[in-house]
Short mmCIF file of C-alpha atoms and ligand atoms in Angstrom, two decimals:
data_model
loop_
_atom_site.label_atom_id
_atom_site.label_comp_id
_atom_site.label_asym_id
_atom_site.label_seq_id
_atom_site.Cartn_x
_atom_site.Cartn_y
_atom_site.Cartn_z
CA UNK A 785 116.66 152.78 177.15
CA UNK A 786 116.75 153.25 173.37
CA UNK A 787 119.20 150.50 173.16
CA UNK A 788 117.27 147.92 174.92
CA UNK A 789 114.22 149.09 173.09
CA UNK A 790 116.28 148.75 169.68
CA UNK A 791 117.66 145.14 171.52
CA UNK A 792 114.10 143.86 171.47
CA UNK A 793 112.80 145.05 167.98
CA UNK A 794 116.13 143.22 166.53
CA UNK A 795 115.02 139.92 168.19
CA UNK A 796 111.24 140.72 167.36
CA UNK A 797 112.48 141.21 164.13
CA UNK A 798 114.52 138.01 163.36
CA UNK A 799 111.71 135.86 165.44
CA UNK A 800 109.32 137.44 162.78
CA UNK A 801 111.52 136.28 159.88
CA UNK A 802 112.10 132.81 161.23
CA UNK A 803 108.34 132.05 161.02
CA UNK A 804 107.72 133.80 158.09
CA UNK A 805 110.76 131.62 156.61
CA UNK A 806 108.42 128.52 158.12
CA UNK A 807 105.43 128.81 157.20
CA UNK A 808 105.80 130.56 153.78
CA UNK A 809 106.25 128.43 150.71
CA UNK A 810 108.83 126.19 152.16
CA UNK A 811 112.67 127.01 150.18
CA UNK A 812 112.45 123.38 148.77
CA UNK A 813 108.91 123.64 147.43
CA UNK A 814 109.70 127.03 145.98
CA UNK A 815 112.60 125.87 144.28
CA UNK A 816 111.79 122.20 142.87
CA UNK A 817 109.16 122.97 139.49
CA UNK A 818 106.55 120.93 139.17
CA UNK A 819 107.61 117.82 137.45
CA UNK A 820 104.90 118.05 134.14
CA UNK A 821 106.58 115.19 132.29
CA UNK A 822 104.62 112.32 134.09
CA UNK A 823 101.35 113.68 133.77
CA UNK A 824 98.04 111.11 133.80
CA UNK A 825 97.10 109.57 130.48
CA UNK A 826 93.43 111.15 130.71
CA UNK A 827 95.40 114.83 131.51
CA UNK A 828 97.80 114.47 128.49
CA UNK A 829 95.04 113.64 126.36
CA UNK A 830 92.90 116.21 127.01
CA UNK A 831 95.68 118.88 126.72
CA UNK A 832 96.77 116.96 123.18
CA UNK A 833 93.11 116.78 122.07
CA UNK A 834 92.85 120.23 120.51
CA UNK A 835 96.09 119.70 118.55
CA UNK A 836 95.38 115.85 117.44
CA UNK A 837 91.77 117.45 115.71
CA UNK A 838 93.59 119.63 114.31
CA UNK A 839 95.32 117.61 111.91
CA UNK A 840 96.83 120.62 109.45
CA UNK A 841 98.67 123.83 110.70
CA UNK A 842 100.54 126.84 109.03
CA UNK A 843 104.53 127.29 109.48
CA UNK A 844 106.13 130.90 109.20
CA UNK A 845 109.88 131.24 108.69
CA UNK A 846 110.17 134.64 109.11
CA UNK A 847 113.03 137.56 109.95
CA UNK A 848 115.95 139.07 108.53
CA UNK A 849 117.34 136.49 106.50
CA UNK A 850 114.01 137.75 104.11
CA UNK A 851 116.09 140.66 103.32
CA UNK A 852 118.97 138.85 101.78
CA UNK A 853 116.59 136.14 100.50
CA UNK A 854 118.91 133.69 99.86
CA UNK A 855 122.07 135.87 97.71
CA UNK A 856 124.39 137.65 99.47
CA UNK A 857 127.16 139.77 97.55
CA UNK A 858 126.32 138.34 94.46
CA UNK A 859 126.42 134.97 94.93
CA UNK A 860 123.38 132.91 95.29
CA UNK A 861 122.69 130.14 97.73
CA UNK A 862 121.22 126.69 97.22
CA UNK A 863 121.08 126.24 101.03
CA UNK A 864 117.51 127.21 102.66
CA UNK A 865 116.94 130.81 103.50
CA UNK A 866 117.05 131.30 106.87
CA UNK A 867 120.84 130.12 106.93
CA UNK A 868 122.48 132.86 105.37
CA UNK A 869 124.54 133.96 108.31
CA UNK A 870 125.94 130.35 108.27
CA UNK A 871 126.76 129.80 104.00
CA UNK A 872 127.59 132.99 103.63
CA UNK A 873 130.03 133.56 106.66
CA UNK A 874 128.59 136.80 107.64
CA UNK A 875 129.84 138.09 110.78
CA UNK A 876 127.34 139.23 113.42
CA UNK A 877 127.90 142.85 113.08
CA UNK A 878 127.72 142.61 109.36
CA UNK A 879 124.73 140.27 109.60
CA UNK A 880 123.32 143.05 112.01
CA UNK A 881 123.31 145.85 108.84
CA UNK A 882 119.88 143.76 107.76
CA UNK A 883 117.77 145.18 110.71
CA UNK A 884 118.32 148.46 108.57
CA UNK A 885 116.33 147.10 105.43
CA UNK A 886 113.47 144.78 107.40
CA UNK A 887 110.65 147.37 107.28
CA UNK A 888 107.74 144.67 106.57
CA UNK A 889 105.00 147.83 105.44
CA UNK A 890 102.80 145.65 103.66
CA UNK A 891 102.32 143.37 106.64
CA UNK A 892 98.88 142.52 107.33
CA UNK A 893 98.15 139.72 110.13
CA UNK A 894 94.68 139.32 109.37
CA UNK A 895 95.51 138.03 105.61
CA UNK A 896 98.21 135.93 107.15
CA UNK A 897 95.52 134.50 109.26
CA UNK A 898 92.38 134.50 106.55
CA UNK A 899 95.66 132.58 103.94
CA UNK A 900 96.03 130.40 106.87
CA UNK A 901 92.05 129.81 107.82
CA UNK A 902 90.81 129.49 104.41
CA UNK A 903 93.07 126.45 103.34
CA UNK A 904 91.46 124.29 106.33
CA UNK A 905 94.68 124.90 108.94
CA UNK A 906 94.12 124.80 112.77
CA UNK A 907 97.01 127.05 114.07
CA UNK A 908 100.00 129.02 113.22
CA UNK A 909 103.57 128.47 114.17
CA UNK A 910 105.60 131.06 113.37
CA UNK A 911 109.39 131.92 114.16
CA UNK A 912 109.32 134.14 117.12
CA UNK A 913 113.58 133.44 117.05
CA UNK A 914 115.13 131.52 114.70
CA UNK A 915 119.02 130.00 114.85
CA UNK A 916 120.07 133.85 113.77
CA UNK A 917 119.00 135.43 117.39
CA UNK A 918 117.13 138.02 116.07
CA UNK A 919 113.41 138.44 117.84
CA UNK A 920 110.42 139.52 115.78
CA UNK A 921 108.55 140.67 119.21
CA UNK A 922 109.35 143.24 121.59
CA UNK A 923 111.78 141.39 123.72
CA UNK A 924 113.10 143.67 126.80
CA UNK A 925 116.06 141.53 127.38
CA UNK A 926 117.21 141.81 124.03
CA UNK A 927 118.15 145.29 121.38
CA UNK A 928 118.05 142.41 118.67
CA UNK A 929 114.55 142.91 118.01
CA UNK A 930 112.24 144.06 115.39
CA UNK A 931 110.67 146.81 117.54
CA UNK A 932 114.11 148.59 118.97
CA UNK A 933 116.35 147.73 115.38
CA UNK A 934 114.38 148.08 112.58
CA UNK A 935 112.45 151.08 110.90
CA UNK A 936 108.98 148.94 111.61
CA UNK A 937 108.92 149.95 114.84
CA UNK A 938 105.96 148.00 115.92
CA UNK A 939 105.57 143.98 117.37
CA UNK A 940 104.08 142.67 114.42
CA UNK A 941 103.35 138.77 116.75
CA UNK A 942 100.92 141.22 118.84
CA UNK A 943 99.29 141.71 115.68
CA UNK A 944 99.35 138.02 114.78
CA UNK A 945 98.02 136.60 118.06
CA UNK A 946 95.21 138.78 118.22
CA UNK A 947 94.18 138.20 114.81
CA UNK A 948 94.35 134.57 115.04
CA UNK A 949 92.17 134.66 118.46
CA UNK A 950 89.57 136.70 116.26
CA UNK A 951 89.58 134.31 113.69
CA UNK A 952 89.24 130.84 115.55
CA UNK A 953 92.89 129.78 114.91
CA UNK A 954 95.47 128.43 117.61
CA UNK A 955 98.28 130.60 117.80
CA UNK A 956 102.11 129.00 118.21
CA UNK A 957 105.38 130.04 118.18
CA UNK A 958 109.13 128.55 116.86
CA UNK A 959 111.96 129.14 118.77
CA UNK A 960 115.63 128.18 118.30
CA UNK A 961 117.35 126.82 121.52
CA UNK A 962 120.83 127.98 119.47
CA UNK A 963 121.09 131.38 118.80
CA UNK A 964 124.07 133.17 116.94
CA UNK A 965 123.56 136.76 117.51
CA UNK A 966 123.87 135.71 121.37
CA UNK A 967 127.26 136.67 123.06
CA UNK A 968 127.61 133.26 125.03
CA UNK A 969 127.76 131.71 121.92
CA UNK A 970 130.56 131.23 119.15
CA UNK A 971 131.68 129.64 115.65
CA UNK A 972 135.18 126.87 116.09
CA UNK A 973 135.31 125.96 112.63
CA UNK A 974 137.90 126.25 109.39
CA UNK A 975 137.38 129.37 108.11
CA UNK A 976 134.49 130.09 109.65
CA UNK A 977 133.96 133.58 111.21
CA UNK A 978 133.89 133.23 114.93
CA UNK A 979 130.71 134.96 114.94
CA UNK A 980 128.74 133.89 111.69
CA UNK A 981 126.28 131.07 111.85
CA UNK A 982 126.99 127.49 112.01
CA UNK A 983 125.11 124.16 112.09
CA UNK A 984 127.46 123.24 115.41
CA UNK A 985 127.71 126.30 116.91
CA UNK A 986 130.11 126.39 120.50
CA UNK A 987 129.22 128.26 124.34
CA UNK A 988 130.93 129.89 126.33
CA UNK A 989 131.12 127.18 129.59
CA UNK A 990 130.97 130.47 132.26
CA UNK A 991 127.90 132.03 130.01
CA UNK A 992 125.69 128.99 129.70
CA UNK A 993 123.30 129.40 132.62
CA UNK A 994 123.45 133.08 131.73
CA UNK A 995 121.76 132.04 128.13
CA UNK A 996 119.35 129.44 129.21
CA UNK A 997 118.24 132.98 132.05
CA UNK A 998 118.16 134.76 129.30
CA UNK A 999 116.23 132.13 127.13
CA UNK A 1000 113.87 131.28 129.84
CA UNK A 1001 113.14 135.38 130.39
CA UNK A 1002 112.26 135.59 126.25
CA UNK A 1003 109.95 132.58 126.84
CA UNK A 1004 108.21 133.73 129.86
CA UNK A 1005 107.71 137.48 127.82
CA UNK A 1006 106.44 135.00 124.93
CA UNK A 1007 104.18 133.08 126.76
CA UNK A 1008 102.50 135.30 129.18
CA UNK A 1009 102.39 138.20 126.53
CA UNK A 1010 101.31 136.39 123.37
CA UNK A 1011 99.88 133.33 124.97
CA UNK A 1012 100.62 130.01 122.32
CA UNK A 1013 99.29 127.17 122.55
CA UNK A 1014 102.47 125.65 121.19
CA UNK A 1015 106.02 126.05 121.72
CA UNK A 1016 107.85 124.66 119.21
CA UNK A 1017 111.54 124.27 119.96
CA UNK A 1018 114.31 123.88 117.20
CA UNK A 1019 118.62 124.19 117.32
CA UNK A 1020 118.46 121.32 119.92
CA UNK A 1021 121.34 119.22 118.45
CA UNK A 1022 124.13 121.55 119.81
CA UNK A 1023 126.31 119.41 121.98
CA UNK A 1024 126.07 122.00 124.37
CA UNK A 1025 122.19 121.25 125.21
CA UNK A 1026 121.80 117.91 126.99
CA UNK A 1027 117.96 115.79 127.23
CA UNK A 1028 118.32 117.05 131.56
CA UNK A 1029 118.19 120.60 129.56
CA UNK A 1030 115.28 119.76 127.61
CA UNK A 1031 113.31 118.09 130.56
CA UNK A 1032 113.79 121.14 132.63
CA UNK A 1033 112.67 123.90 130.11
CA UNK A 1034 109.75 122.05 129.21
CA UNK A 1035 109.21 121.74 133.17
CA UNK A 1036 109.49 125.58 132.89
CA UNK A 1037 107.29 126.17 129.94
CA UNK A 1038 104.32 124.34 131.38
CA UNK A 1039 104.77 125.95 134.92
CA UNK A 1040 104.03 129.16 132.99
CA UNK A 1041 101.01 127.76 131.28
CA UNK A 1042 99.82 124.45 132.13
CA UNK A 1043 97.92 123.59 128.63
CA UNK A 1044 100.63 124.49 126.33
CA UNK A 1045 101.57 121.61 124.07
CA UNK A 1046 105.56 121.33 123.38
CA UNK A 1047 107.46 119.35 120.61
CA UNK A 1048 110.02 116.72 121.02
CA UNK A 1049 112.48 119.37 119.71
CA UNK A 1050 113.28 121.00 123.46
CA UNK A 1051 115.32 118.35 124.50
CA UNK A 1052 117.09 115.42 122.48
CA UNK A 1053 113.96 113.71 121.30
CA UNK A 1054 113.96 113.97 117.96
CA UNK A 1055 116.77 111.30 115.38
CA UNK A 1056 119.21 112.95 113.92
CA UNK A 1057 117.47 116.15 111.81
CA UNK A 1058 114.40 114.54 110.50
CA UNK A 1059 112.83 114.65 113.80
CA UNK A 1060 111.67 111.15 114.05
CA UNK A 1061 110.78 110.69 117.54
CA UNK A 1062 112.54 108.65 119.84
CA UNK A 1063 109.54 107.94 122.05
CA UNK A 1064 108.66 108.05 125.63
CA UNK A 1065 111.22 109.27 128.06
CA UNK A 1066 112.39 111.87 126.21
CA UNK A 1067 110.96 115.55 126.80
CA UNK A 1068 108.16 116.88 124.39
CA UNK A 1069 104.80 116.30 123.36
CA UNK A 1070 105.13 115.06 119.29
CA UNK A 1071 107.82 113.71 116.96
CA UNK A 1072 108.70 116.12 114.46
CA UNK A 1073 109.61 114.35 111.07
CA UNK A 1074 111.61 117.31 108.83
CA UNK A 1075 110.82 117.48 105.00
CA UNK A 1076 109.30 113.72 105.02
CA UNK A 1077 106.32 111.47 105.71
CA UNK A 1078 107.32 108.38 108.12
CA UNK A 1079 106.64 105.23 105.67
CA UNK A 1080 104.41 103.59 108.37
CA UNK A 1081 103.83 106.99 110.99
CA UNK A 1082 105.04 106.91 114.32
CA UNK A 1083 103.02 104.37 116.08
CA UNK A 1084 101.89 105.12 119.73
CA UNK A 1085 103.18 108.86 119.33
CA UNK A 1086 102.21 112.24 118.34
CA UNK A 1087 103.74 113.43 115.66
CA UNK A 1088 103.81 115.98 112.91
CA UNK A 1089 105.82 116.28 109.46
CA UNK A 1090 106.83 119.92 108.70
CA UNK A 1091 107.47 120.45 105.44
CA UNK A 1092 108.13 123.28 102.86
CA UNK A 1093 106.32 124.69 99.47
CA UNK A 1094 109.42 124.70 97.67
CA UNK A 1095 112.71 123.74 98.83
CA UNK A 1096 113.41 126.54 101.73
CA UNK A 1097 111.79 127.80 104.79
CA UNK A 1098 112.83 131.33 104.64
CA UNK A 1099 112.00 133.64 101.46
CA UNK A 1100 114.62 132.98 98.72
CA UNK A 1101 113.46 134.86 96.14
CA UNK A 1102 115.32 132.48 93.25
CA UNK A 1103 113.77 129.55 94.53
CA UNK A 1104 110.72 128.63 92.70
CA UNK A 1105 110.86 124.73 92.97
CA UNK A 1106 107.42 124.21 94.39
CA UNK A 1107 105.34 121.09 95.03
CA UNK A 1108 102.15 120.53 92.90
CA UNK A 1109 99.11 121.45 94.99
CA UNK A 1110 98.00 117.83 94.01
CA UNK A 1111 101.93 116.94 95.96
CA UNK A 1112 100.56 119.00 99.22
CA UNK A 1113 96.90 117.94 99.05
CA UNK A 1114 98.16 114.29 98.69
CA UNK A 1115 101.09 114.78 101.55
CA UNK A 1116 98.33 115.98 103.57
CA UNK A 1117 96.05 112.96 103.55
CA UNK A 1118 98.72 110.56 103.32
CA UNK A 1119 99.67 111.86 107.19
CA UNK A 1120 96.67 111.92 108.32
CA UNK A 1121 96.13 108.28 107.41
CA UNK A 1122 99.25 107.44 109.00
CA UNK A 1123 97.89 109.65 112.50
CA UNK A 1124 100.11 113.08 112.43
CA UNK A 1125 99.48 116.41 111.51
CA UNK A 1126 100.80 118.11 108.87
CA UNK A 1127 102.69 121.66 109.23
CA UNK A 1128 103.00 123.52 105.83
CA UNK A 1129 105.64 126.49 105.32
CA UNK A 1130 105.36 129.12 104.10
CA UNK A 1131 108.29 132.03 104.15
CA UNK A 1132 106.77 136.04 103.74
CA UNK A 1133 108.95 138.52 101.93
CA UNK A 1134 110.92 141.44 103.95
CA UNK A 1135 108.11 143.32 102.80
CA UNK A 1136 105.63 140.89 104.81
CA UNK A 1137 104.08 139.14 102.34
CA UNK A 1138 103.21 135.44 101.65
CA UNK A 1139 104.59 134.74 97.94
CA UNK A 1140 101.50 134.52 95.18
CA UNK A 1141 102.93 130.31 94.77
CA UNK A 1142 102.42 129.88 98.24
CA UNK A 1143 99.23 131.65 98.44
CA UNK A 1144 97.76 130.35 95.13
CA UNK A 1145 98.35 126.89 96.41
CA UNK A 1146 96.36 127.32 100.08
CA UNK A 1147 93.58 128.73 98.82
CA UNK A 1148 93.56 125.10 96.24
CA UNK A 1149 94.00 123.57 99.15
CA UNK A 1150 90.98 125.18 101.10
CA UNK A 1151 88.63 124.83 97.83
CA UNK A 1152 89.73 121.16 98.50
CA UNK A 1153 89.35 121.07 102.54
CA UNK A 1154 85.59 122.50 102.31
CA UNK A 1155 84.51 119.41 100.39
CA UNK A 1156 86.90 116.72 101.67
CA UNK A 1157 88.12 118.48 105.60
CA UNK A 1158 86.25 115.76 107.17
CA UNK A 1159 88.34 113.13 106.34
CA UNK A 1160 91.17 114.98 108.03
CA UNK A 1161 89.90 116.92 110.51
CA UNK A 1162 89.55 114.83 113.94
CA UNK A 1163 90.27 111.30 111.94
CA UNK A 1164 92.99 108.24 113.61
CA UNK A 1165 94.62 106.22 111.00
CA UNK A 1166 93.97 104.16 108.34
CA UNK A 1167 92.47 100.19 109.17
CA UNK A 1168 94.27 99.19 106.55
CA UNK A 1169 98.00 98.11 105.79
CA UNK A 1170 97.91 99.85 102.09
CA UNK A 1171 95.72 100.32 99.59
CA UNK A 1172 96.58 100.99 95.67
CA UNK A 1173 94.27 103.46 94.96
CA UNK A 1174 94.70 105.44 97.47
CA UNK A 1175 94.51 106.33 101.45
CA UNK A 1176 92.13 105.43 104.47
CA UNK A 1177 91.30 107.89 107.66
CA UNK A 1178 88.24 107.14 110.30
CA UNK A 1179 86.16 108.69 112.80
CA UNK A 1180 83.66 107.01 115.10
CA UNK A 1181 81.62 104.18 112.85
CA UNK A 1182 83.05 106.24 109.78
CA UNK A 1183 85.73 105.11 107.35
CA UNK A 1184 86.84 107.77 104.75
CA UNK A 1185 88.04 106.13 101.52
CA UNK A 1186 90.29 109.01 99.53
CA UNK A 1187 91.09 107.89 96.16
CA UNK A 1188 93.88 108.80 94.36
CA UNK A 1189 93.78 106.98 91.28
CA UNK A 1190 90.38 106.86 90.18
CA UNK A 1191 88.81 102.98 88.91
CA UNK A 1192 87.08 102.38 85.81
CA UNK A 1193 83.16 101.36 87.53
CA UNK A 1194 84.18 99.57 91.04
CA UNK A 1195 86.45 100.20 94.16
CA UNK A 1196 87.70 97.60 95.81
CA UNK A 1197 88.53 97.86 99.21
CA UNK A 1198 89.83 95.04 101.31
CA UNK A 1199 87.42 92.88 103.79
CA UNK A 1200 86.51 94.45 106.99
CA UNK A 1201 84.78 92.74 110.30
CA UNK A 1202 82.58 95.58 110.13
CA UNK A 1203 79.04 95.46 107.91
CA UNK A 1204 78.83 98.11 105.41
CA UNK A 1205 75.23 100.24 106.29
CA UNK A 1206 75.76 103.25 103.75
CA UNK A 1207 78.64 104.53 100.89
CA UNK A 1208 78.64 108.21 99.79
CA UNK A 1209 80.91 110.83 98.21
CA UNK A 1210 81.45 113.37 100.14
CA UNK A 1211 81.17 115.55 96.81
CA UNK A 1212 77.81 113.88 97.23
CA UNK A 1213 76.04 113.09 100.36
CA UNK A 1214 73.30 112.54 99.04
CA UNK A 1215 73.65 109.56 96.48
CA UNK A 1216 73.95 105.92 98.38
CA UNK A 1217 76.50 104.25 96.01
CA UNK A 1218 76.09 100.33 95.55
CA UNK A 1219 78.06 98.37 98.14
CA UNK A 1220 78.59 94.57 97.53
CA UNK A 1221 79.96 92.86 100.41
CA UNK A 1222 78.80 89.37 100.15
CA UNK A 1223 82.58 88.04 99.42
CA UNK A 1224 83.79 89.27 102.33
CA UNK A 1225 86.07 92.19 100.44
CA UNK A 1226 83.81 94.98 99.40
CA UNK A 1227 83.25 96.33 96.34
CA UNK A 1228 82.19 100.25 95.18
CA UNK A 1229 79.96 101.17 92.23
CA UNK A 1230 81.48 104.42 91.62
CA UNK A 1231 80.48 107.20 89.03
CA UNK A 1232 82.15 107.53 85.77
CA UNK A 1233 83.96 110.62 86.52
CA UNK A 1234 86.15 110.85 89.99
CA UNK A 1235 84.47 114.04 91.20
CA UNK A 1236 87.91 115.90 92.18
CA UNK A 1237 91.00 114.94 90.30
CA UNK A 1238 93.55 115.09 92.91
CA UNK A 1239 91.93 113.26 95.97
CA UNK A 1240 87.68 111.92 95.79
CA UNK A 1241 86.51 110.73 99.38
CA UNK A 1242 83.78 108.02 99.93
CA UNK A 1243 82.45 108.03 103.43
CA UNK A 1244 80.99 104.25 104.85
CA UNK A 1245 78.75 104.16 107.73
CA UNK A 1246 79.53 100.91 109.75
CA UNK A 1247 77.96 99.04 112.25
CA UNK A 1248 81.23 99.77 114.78
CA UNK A 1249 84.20 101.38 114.95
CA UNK A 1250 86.25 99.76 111.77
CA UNK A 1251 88.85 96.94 111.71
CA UNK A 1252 90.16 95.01 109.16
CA UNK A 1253 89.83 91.28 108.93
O1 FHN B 2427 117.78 124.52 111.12
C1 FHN B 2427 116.37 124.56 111.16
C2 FHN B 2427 115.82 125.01 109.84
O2 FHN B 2427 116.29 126.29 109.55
C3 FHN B 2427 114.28 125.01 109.91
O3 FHN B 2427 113.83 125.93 110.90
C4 FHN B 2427 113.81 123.60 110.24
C5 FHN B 2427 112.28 123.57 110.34
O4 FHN B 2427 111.89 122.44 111.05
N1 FHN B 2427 114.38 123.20 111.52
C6 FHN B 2427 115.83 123.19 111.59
C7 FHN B 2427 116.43 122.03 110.83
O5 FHN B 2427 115.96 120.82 111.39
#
């Protein structure tokens, strides 16, 4: 009896499973991802709209390679920071003895975020992994990690994220695709250590799906534990990582949150290393010029130029080459009369703090944004081919005039189709300025003295949205 009983609960049983197998999620709709790449225009745009307002965000270079801070045994690099395991050969064990010496005590997220909010950025991208392997979050798939290796003992990116929800900015993170503390991975070059850094680093054929598991597990802990609004992918140009690659993280990355915006950097969009984009069809969300301004933008794209204070991205404490904050103020509204955004680095000491340079700069920078942020802020390009003075943004019926160089009694700005209704510095909104149009070109009575000396902005009201004649 028992055994016919035990007979019909095996074929109960397997009938059970058979439906189950049915009318669950089908195998084949479980398995393919949603395909996020050819999303509507009106979709994209909404999901970009945040980030295109946004115009000016914060970069963080941050990890181990602050410890060394750019000399190692004595000698002293000229290469940028964060590639110390690579110029300096440093095996991965050896490179390991740093985790020892990253205690970061005088961390404090909230002035990261206040240095950040105060000079007119948006959001905050900061290296959650950079090329080196080593994870500044609590990663449980990875020992590597500032919370199991290093006498901080805490997830400083918790920190970070919550402090930048509290003070209105978007939180993002960086992370590097190649990784050189990873096991899969290896060095094939002249006297090269097999496991130091390197610009073309090799993988192990049998160990690659392992690594992109293993990636996609730190992304989903990064994602659904920090929630970004950006990834920002970089250490694509391996020739182990294909465009198919790219396509099919940023697949996964939006299946875990739908809104995130992610830069042409996951797959093989970006032209050789200064990110220029190479347009639709290739995964990612914005170009990502390196270290430079397109001459003419990126028409028809997203973009963004990340750039540095001084000539590295990671802390080197012997570099103190930086830019004017007239250079960064000027960089700034030259991009954003071209259309991109502009991401400014800064690299925090071991110790976890933003160098005085860097900080002394954003908070120019913000004294500058209060008066002027609404020529950045929001804006499209510039009407205008050039202009010798200076730069062009607009918004609505506005056109912001920023003037670099500062004429002796009249602007002159070339003819537009639009009529002129009202001229004003932003400095002072409340003083119509003289406006003769009758020629067709317009021309400005300005004040004797430019009211800022790096960068004045005129506003003119217009009867339309501008265009040049
Ligand atoms: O190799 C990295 C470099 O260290 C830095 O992170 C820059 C920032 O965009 N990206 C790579 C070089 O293109």
């Amino acid at each position: 009896m028992a055994r016919t009983n035990y007979l019909v609960l095996l074929l109960l049983a397997a009938a059970v499973l058979a439906i189950a197998g049915r009318t669950g999620p089908s195998s084949a709709a479980a398995q393919t991802p949603k395909d996020y790449l050819n999303e509507s225009r009106e979709a994209r745009d909404q999901r970009m709209s945040w980030w295109r307002n946004a115009r000016f965000g914060m970069f963080i270079h941050w990890g181990l390679y602050a410890v060394p801070a750019g000399e190692y045994k004595g000698k002293r690099s000229k290469d940028t920071g964060e590639w110390i395991q690579s110029w300096a050969n440093i095996p991965r064990e050896e490179y390991e003895q740093f985790t020892t010496q990253f205690n970061p005590v005088k961390f404090d997220a909230a002035d990261w975020v206040r240095a950040a909010r105060d000079a007119g950025m948006q959001y905050l991208v900061i290296t959650s992994k950079h090329h080196d392997g080593f994870s500044l979050f609590d990663s449980k798939v990875s020992n590597h990690d500032i919370v199991d290796s290093t006498p901080f003992k805490k997830d400083p990116m918790a920190d970070l994220s919550r402090e930048c929800r509290r003070q209105g900015i978007h939180f993002c993170f960086y992370y590097s695709i190649m990784d050189w503390h990873h096991p899969s991975q290896y060095v094939d070059a002249p006297g090269k250590s097999r496991t130091a850094g390197n610009g073309q680093n090799k993988i192990l054929p049998d160990q690659r799906a392992a690594y992109i598991e293993y990636m996609k597990t730190q992304l989903k802990e990064l994602v659904t534990q920090y929630d970004p609004d950006v990834l920002w992918f970089d250490g694509e140009w391996t020739d182990w990582w294909t465009e198919q690659d790219g396509k099919d993280l940023y697949n996964y990355v939006r299946s875990l949150k739908p809104s995130i915006i992610v830069n042409n950097r996951v797959g093989k969009g970006r032209q050789g290393m200064q990110g220029l984009n190479k347009g639709p069809g290739y995964a990612g969300d914005f170009g990502t010029p390196e270290q430079e301004i397109p001459a003419t933008g990126l028409s028809g794209v997203d973009w963004e130029s990340c750039m540095t204070m001084n000539d590295t991205w990671g802390f080197v404490s012997h570099d103190e080459n930086w830019k004017s904050t007239q250079t960064l103020i000027r960089n700034l509204v030259d991009i954003a009369s071209k259309g991109g955004n502009y991401l400014l680095n800064v690299g925090p000491t071991a110790q976890g703090v933003i160098p005085e340079a860097s900080v002394t700069r954003l908070r120019e920078i913000g004294r500058w944004m209060k008066v002027n942020g609404e020529a950045i802020y929001g804006t499209g390009p510039s009407p205008f081919k050039s202009l010798g003075w200076g730069r062009a943004t607009q918004k609505g019926n506005r056109l912001y005039l920023v003037v670099f160089s500062w004429p002796d009694g009249r602007l002159n700005v070339p003819p537009l189709k639009n009529k002129v209704q009202r001229a004003y510095l932003l400095a002072d909104p409340g003083k119509n300025l003289k406006v003769d149009q009758r020629t067709g070109s317009i021309a400005i009575e300005l004040p004797g003295a430019a009211p800022d000396p790096i960068a004045s902005v005129l506003a003119l009201e217009l009867d339309g949205i501008p265009q040049a004649r």
